[in-house]
Coordinates of C-alpha atoms in Angstrom, one line a residue:
M1 CA -77.6 46.7 13.8
P2 CA -75.9 47.6 10.6
R3 CA -77.0 45.9 7.3
G4 CA -74.4 43.0 7.0
N5 CA -74.4 43.6 3.5
E6 CA -73.4 47.2 3.5
I7 CA -70.5 46.3 5.9
F8 CA -68.8 43.6 4.1
K9 CA -69.7 44.2 0.4
V10 CA -66.0 44.9 -0.6
G11 CA -65.1 46.7 -3.7
D12 CA -62.0 47.8 -5.7
T13 CA -62.3 51.0 -3.3
D14 CA -62.8 49.5 -0.2
L15 CA -59.7 47.2 -0.8
G16 CA -57.5 50.1 -1.6
Q17 CA -58.4 51.7 1.7
L18 CA -58.0 48.5 3.8
A19 CA -54.1 48.0 4.7
D20 CA -55.0 44.2 5.2
L21 CA -58.0 42.6 4.2
G22 CA -57.6 40.5 7.2
Q23 CA -59.5 43.7 9.0
L24 CA -62.6 42.7 7.2
H25 CA -62.4 39.1 8.0
E26 CA -62.2 39.8 11.9
R27 CA -65.2 42.4 11.5
R28 CA -67.1 40.0 9.9
W29 CA -66.7 37.0 12.0
Q30 CA -67.1 39.3 15.1
W31 CA -70.4 40.6 13.7
L32 CA -71.5 37.1 12.9
E33 CA -71.2 35.8 16.2
Q34 CA -73.8 38.6 17.2
A35 CA -76.1 38.4 14.5
V36 CA -79.7 36.7 14.9
G37 CA -81.9 35.0 12.3
P38 CA -81.4 31.5 11.0
A39 CA -79.4 32.7 7.9
V40 CA -77.1 35.8 7.1
A41 CA -76.1 36.1 3.1
L42 CA -72.8 38.3 2.7
P43 CA -71.2 39.2 -0.5
T44 CA -67.2 39.6 -0.9
E45 CA -64.9 40.4 -3.8
Y46 CA -61.4 39.0 -3.8
P47 CA -58.3 39.6 -5.8
D48 CA -56.4 36.7 -7.4
G49 CA -54.2 34.7 -4.9
Y50 CA -55.9 36.0 -1.7
H51 CA -55.8 33.7 1.0
V52 CA -57.9 33.7 3.9
P53 CA -56.2 31.9 7.1
Q54 CA -57.7 28.9 9.0
H55 CA -60.8 29.9 10.9
R56 CA -64.0 28.7 11.8
H57 CA -67.5 29.6 12.3
S58 CA -70.4 29.0 14.9
R59 CA -72.9 29.0 11.9
S60 CA -72.4 26.5 8.9
Q61 CA -71.5 28.2 5.5
L62 CA -72.6 27.8 2.1
L63 CA -69.8 29.2 0.2
H64 CA -70.9 30.1 -3.7
A65 CA -68.2 31.0 -6.2
L66 CA -70.2 33.4 -8.4
V67 CA -67.1 34.2 -10.3
G68 CA -63.6 32.6 -10.2
V69 CA -62.5 29.2 -8.7
V70 CA -61.9 28.8 -4.8
L71 CA -59.9 26.3 -3.0
V72 CA -61.0 25.3 0.5
T73 CA -58.5 23.4 2.7
T74 CA -59.3 21.6 5.9
R75 CA -57.5 18.8 7.9
H76 CA -59.6 16.4 6.0
G77 CA -58.5 17.4 2.5
R78 CA -59.3 20.1 -0.2
W79 CA -62.2 21.2 -2.1
M80 CA -62.7 22.9 -5.1
V81 CA -65.7 25.3 -5.9
P82 CA -65.7 26.4 -9.6
P83 CA -68.5 28.9 -10.8
D84 CA -71.8 27.5 -10.5
H85 CA -70.9 25.6 -7.6
A86 CA -71.1 25.9 -3.6
M87 CA -69.4 24.2 -0.8
W88 CA -71.1 23.3 2.5
I89 CA -68.8 23.9 5.4
P90 CA -70.6 22.8 8.7
A91 CA -70.3 25.0 11.9
G92 CA -67.0 24.6 13.6
T93 CA -65.0 23.3 10.9
E94 CA -61.5 24.9 10.6
H95 CA -60.8 25.8 6.9
S96 CA -58.6 28.0 5.1
V97 CA -59.7 29.6 1.5
E98 CA -57.4 30.3 -1.4
M99 CA -58.6 32.4 -4.4
L100 CA -57.7 31.1 -8.2
G101 CA -58.4 34.2 -9.9
D102 CA -60.5 37.2 -9.1
V103 CA -63.4 35.6 -7.0
S104 CA -66.8 37.1 -6.6
M105 CA -68.0 35.1 -3.4
R106 CA -71.5 34.9 -2.2
S107 CA -72.0 33.2 1.2
V108 CA -74.9 32.4 3.1
Y109 CA -74.1 31.5 6.9
V110 CA -76.7 29.2 8.5
M111 CA -77.5 28.6 12.3
P112 CA -76.8 24.6 12.6
D113 CA -80.3 24.1 13.9
A114 CA -81.9 26.3 11.3
I115 CA -84.0 23.6 9.7
A116 CA -84.1 19.6 9.6
G117 CA -82.0 17.7 7.1
L118 CA -79.0 20.0 6.5
P119 CA -75.8 18.3 5.5
H120 CA -73.6 16.9 8.4
G121 CA -70.2 16.7 6.3
L122 CA -68.1 18.9 3.8
R123 CA -69.5 18.7 0.5
V124 CA -69.3 20.5 -3.2
V125 CA -72.7 21.1 -4.8
G126 CA -74.1 22.1 -7.8
I127 CA -76.0 25.6 -7.7
T128 CA -79.5 25.3 -9.1
D129 CA -81.1 28.0 -11.3
L130 CA -83.4 28.5 -8.0
M131 CA -81.0 28.6 -5.9
H132 CA -78.5 30.9 -7.7
S133 CA -81.7 33.4 -7.8
L134 CA -82.3 32.9 -4.1
I135 CA -78.9 33.8 -3.5
V136 CA -78.8 36.7 -5.3
E137 CA -81.9 38.1 -3.8
S138 CA -80.9 37.6 -0.3
E139 CA -77.8 39.6 -0.4
K140 CA -80.0 42.5 -1.0
L141 CA -82.0 41.8 2.2
P142 CA -81.2 43.6 5.6
Q143 CA -79.0 41.0 7.4
G144 CA -78.3 39.9 10.9
A145 CA -82.0 40.2 11.9
E146 CA -85.3 38.4 11.8
L147 CA -87.0 38.8 8.5
E148 CA -90.7 38.9 7.8
G149 CA -93.0 39.3 4.9
R150 CA -91.1 38.7 1.3
G151 CA -87.5 38.8 3.1
G152 CA -88.4 36.0 5.5
L153 CA -90.1 33.7 2.4
I154 CA -87.1 34.0 0.5
M155 CA -84.6 33.0 3.2
S156 CA -86.9 30.4 4.2
L157 CA -87.2 28.9 0.9
L158 CA -83.1 29.2 0.6
L159 CA -82.8 27.1 3.7
H160 CA -84.9 24.5 2.6
E161 CA -83.4 24.3 -0.9
I162 CA -80.0 23.6 0.8
P163 CA -80.5 19.8 1.4
N164 CA -81.8 19.2 -2.2
L165 CA -78.6 20.8 -3.8
P166 CA -76.7 17.8 -5.7
E167 CA -73.6 17.0 -4.6
R168 CA -70.6 17.1 -7.0
P169 CA -67.2 15.1 -7.1
L170 CA -65.1 17.9 -6.3
G171 CA -63.8 17.0 -3.0
L172 CA -59.8 15.8 -2.7
P173 CA -60.0 14.1 0.9
F174 CA -56.5 13.4 2.0
P175 CA -55.4 9.9 3.6
S176 CA -54.7 10.2 7.5
D177 CA -51.6 8.2 7.2
P178 CA -48.4 10.6 6.6
K179 CA -46.8 8.4 3.9
L180 CA -49.9 8.2 1.9
A181 CA -50.9 12.0 2.4
A182 CA -47.2 12.7 1.2
L183 CA -47.7 10.8 -1.8
C184 CA -51.0 12.7 -2.5
R185 CA -49.5 16.1 -2.0
R186 CA -46.7 15.1 -4.6
F187 CA -49.2 14.2 -7.0
V188 CA -51.4 17.5 -6.5
A189 CA -48.3 19.3 -7.3
A190 CA -47.5 17.4 -10.5
P191 CA -50.8 15.2 -11.5
S192 CA -50.8 12.7 -14.1
P193 CA -53.2 10.0 -15.3
H194 CA -50.6 7.2 -15.3
A195 CA -49.9 6.7 -11.6
T196 CA -50.4 3.0 -10.5
I197 CA -51.6 1.2 -7.6
D198 CA -48.4 -0.8 -7.6
E199 CA -46.2 2.2 -8.0
W200 CA -47.6 3.8 -5.0
A201 CA -47.8 0.6 -3.1
D202 CA -44.1 -0.1 -3.8
I203 CA -43.2 3.6 -2.6
V204 CA -45.0 3.2 1.0
G205 CA -43.8 -0.7 1.3
M206 CA -47.4 -2.0 1.1
S207 CA -48.8 -4.9 -0.8
R208 CA -51.5 -3.9 -3.5
R209 CA -54.2 -5.3 -1.3
S210 CA -53.1 -3.7 1.7
F211 CA -52.5 -0.3 -0.1
T212 CA -56.2 -0.5 -2.0
R213 CA -57.9 -0.9 1.5
A214 CA -56.1 1.5 3.2
F215 CA -56.3 4.1 0.6
H216 CA -59.8 3.5 0.2
R217 CA -60.7 3.5 4.1
Q218 CA -59.0 6.6 4.6
T219 CA -60.3 8.6 1.8
G220 CA -63.6 7.0 1.0
L221 CA -62.4 6.9 -2.8
S222 CA -60.2 4.4 -5.2
L223 CA -57.1 5.7 -6.1
S224 CA -58.4 5.7 -9.6
T225 CA -61.2 8.0 -8.9
W226 CA -58.8 10.3 -6.4
R227 CA -56.6 10.5 -9.3
Q228 CA -59.3 11.9 -11.8
Q229 CA -60.7 14.4 -9.2
A230 CA -57.2 15.5 -8.6
C231 CA -56.6 16.1 -12.4
L232 CA -59.9 18.1 -12.3
F233 CA -58.4 20.3 -9.8
A234 CA -55.5 21.0 -11.9
A235 CA -57.5 21.6 -15.0
L236 CA -60.5 23.6 -13.8
P237 CA -58.8 26.9 -12.9
R238 CA -56.7 26.8 -16.3
L239 CA -59.8 26.2 -18.5
A240 CA -61.8 28.8 -16.5
D241 CA -58.7 31.1 -17.4
G242 CA -59.3 30.4 -21.2
E243 CA -56.5 28.3 -21.5
P244 CA -57.0 25.5 -24.7
I245 CA -58.2 22.4 -23.7
T246 CA -55.7 20.6 -25.9
R247 CA -52.9 22.3 -24.0
V248 CA -54.3 21.3 -20.5
A249 CA -54.9 17.7 -21.3
F250 CA -51.4 17.2 -22.6
D251 CA -49.7 19.3 -19.8
L252 CA -51.7 16.8 -17.4
G253 CA -50.3 13.9 -19.1
Y254 CA -53.0 12.5 -21.2
D255 CA -52.2 10.7 -24.4
S256 CA -55.1 12.5 -26.2
V257 CA -57.8 15.0 -25.7
P258 CA -60.5 12.3 -26.2
A259 CA -59.2 10.6 -23.4
F260 CA -59.2 13.8 -21.1
I261 CA -62.8 14.8 -22.4
T262 CA -64.1 11.5 -21.5
M263 CA -62.5 11.6 -17.8
F264 CA -64.0 15.4 -17.4
K265 CA -67.6 14.1 -18.9
R266 CA -67.5 11.0 -16.5
M267 CA -66.6 13.4 -13.5
L268 CA -69.0 16.4 -14.3
G269 CA -71.3 15.4 -16.6
A270 CA -70.4 17.6 -19.5
S271 CA -67.8 18.1 -21.8
P272 CA -64.9 20.8 -20.8
R273 CA -66.4 23.2 -23.5
G274 CA -69.9 22.6 -22.6
Y275 CA -69.3 22.8 -18.8
M276 CA -67.2 26.2 -18.7
R277 CA -70.0 27.6 -21.3
G278 CA -72.6 26.8 -18.9
S279 CA -70.6 28.5 -16.2
R280 CA -70.2 31.6 -18.0
D281 CA -73.9 31.8 -19.3
N282 CA -74.9 31.9 -15.6
I283 CA -72.4 34.7 -15.0
R284 CA -74.0 36.7 -17.7
V285 CA -77.2 36.1 -16.5
S286 CA -76.4 37.0 -12.7
N287 CA -74.7 40.2 -14.2
G288 CA -77.3 41.2 -16.5

C-alpha cells in the first residue's frame, strides 16, 4: 500500500496540477477507509478561503492547524482552530472546514477503539509541546500500516496524549430552536459586546427567565460567555493577519482596548499580543 504522506502532501505544484482539490479529498477518504493501523497522520496545505464540503469519516480526526486559522462547522455549531490548537472530531460526525488564510494542516485519523479514554464529543484543544513534536514526527512515518519499533512507539504515545490535551473555549454551539439560532447567526455576522439578554428575549418573544434557561439548555453556555466566544471568533483571524489590536477591539464594538484585552485574557489565558506571539514562536520552531 502507498505511503499516505506521499499521496496527500499537497504543495503549490500539486495544487496547480489538480483541477479540483476535491479530487484529493475523494482519494483521501477512499484510502482512509482501506488503511489499517490505529492512527494515520496526513499533512495538507490549503489556500486562503478554500472550503472542504460537508463529509464524515469512519475514524475520528485530530485536526491541527500548524499555520493559519480553520473554521469547522457541524449541525451542533462552529469551532475555531487557530495555530497551536487542534479540534477533535469524533468518528461519523458530519462537518465542513473553511480556511481563514493559508493553512498548513496536520490531521491524525484515529480508529474509535484505538485506546480507552478518547474524547466522545467535539472539542478544541491546546497542542502541548510534546504533542506538537509527535504530530510532526508522525507525518514522516509510513502510513496506513501497522508500525513497529520507533514508529510504533511514536504513534502509541501520540494516541495516549490525546485524552490529556487541555480543552479550549473556542467552540460556538448554536441553539436548536430556529429563532434563537437565527439570532446567533446574525450576531456572528456582526458581533458586539453590548448584546443583552433582555434585547434577545424581546426579539423572540420570551421572558428573560425563559430565554436564559432555553439558551443555556440548548448551547451549554450563558449568553455572556457565548457572546465573548463569538467575539473571539471574529478577532482571532484578524489578529493572526497582523491587524492592530486597537482596530480589532473598536471594530468589534468594545469601548476600550483594555476591555477587549481583559475579555481575551479571561477566555484564552493570555493577552492578544502574548497569545499570537506564542503561536508564531511555535510555528518558527516547527519550521526550523
